[in-house]
PDB file of C-alpha atoms in Angstrom:
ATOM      1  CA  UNK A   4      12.680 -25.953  10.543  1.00 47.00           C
ATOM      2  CA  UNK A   5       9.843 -23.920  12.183  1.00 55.00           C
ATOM      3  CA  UNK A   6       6.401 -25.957  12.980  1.00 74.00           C
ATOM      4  CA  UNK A   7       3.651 -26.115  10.079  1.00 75.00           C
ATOM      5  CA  UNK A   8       1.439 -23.543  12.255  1.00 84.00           C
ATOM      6  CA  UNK A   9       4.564 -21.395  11.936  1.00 88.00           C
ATOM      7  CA  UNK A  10       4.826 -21.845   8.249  1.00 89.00           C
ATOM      8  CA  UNK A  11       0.953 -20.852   7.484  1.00 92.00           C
ATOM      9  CA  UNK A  12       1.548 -18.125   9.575  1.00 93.00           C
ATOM     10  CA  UNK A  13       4.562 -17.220   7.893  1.00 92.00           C
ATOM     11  CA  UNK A  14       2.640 -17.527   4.134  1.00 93.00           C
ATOM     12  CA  UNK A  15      -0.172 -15.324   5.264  1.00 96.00           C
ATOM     13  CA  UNK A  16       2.185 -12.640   6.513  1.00 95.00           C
ATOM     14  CA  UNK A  17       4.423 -12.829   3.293  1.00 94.00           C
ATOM     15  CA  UNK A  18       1.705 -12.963   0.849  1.00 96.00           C
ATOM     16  CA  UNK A  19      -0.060  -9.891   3.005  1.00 96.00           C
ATOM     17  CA  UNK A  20       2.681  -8.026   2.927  1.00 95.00           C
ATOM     18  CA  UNK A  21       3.831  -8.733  -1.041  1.00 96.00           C
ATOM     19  CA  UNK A  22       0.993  -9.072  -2.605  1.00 95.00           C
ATOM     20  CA  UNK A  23      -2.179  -6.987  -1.375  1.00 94.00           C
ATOM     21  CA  UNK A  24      -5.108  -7.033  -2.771  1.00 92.00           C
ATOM     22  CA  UNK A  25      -3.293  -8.451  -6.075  1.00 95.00           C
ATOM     23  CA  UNK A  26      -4.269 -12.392  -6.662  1.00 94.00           C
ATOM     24  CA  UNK A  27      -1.175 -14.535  -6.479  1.00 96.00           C
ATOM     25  CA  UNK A  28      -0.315 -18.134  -7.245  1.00 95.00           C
ATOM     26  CA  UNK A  29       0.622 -20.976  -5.160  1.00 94.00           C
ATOM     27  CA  UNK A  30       3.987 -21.087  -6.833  1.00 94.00           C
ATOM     28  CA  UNK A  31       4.406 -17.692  -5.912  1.00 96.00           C
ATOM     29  CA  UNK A  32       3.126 -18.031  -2.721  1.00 95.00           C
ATOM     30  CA  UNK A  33       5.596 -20.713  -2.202  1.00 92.00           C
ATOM     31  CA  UNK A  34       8.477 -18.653  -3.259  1.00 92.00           C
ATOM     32  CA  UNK A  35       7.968 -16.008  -1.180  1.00 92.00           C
ATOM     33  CA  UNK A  36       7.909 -18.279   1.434  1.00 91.00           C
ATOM     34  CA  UNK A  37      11.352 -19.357   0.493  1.00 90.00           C
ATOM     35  CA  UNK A  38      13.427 -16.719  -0.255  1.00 90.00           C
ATOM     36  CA  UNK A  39      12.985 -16.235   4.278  1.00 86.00           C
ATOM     37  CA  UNK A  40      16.117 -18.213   5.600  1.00 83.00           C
ATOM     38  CA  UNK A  41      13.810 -19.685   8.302  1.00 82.00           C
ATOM     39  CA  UNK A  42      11.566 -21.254   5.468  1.00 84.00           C
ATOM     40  CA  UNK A  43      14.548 -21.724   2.468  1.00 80.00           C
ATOM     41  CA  UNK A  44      14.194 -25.683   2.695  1.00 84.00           C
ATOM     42  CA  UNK A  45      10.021 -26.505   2.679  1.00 83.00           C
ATOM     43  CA  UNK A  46      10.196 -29.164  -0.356  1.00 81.00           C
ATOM     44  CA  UNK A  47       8.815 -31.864   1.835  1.00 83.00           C
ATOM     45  CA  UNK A  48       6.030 -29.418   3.296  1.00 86.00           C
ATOM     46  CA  UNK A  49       4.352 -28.174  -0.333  1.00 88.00           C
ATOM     47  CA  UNK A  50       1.545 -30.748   0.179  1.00 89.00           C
ATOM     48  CA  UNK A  51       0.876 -29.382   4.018  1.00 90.00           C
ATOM     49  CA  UNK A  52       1.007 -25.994   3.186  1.00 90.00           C
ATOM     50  CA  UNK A  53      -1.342 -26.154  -0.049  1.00 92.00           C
ATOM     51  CA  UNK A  54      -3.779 -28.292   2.351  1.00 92.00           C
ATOM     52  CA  UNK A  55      -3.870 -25.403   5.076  1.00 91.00           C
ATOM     53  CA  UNK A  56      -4.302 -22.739   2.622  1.00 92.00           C
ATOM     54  CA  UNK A  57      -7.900 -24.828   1.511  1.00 92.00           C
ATOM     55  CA  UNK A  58      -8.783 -24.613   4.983  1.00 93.00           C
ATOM     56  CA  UNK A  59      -7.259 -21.383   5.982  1.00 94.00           C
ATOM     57  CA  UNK A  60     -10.180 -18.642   5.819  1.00 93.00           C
ATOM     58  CA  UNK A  61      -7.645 -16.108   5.776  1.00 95.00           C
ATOM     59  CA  UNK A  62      -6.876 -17.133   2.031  1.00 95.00           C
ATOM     60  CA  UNK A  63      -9.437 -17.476  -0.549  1.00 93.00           C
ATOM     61  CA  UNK A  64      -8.921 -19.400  -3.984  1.00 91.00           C
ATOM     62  CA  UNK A  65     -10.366 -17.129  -6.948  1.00 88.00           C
ATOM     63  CA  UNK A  66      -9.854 -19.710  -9.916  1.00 85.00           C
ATOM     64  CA  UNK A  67      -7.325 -20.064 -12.532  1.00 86.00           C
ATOM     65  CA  UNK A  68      -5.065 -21.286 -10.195  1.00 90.00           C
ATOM     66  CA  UNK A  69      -4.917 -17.683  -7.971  1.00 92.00           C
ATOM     67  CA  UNK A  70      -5.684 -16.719  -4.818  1.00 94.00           C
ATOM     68  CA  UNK A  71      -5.826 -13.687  -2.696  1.00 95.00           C
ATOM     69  CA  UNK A  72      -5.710 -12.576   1.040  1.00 96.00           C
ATOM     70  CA  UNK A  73      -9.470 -11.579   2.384  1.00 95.00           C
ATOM     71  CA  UNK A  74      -8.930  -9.176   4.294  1.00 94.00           C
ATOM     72  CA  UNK A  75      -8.350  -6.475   2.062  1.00 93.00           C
ATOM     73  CA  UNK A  76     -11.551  -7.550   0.110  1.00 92.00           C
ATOM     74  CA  UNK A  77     -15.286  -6.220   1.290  1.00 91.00           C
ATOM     75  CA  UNK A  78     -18.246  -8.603   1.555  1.00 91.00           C
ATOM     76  CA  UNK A  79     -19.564  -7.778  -2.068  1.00 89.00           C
ATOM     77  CA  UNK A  80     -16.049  -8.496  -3.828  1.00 89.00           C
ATOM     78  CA  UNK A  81     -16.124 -11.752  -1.496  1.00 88.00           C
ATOM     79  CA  UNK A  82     -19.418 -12.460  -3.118  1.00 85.00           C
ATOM     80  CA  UNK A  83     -18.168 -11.743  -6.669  1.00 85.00           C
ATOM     81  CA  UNK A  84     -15.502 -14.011  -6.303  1.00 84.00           C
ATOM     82  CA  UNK A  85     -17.997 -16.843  -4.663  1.00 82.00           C
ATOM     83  CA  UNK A  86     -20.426 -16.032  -7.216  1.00 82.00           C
ATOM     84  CA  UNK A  87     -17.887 -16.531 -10.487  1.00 80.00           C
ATOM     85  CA  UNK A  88     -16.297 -19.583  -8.935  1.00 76.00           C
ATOM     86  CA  UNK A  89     -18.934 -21.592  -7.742  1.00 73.00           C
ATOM     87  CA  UNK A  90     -22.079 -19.900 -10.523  1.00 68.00           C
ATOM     88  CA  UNK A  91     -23.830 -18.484  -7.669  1.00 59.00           C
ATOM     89  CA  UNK A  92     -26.563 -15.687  -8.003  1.00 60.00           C
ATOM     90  CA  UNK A  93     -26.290 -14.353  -4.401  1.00 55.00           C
ATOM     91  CA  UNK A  94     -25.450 -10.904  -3.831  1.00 57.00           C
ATOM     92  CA  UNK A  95     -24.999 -10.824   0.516  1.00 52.00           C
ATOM     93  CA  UNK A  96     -28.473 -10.482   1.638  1.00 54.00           C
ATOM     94  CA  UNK A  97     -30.421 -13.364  -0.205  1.00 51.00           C
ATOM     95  CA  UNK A  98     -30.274 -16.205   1.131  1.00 45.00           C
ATOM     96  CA  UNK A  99     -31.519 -19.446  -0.744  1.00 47.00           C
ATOM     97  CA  UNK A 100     -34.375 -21.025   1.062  1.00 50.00           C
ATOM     98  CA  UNK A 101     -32.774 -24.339   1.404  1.00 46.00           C
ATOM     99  CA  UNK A 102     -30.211 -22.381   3.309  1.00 42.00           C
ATOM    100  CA  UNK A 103     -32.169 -19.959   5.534  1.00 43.00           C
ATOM    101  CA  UNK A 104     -32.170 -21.228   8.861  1.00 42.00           C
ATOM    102  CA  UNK A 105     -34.275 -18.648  10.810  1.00 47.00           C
ATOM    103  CA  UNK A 106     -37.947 -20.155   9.047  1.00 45.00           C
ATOM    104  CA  UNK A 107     -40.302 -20.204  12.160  1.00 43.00           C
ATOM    105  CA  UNK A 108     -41.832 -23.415  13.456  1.00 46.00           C
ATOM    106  CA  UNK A 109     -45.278 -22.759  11.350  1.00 48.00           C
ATOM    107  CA  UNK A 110     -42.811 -22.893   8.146  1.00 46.00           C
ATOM    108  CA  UNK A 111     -41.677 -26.293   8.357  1.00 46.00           C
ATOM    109  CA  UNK A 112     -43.824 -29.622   8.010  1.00 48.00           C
ATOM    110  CA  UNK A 113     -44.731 -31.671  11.143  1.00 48.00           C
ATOM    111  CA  UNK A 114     -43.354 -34.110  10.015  1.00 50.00           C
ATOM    112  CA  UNK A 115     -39.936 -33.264   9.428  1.00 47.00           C
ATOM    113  CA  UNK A 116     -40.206 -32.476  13.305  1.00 51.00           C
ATOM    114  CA  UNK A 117     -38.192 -34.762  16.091  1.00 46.00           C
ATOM    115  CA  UNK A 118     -40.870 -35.654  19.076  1.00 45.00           C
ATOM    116  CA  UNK A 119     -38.832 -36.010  22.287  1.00 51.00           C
ATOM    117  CA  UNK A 120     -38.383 -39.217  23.957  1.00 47.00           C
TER     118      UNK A 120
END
């Protein structure tokens, strides 16, 4: 049996090549996976590879139990997808103020400031 790295590897490239653009399942995912002889027995590995494709930002979960490969989305249908999911209202270039890091020094309170040691 190939290593896990092998077997994420091996996911991306069969759900890139299968699916598309086109959302898929896990259960599909995973039987994709297996009908490669390399990758025919991965009972025991179903937990591992659902946990890498969470973290795995070639993959990105759409709801109702689907997911679909990124890179053959653009930055606004990213955003859609983000914006359904999670109820967000941000369409690429706002950024919530809580969240924008680039506020200059006059912007923030003295004392939420660090004085050095």
């Amino acid at each position: 049996m190939p290593s896990y790295q092998i077997l994420i590897n091996e996911a991306y490239n069969a759900a890139k090549s299968k699916f598309g653009k086109n959302p898929f399942t896990f259960n599909e995912l995973v039987n994709l996976v297996k009908s490669s002889p390399d990758f025919a027995d991965i009972s025991g590995k179903l937990g591992y590879l659902y946990n890498e494709l969470l973290k795995d930002t070639r993959f990105l979960y759409v709801g109702n139990k689907n997911w679909v490969i990124k890179a053959f989305l653009t930055i606004p249908e990213i955003n859609a997808y983000r914006n359904s999911l999670y109820d967000l209202k941000i369409d690429g270039n706002d950024v919530p103020a809580d969240l924008n890091f680039n506020n200059s020094p006059a912007d923030n309170d003295p004392n939420d400031e660090v004085s050095p040691e």
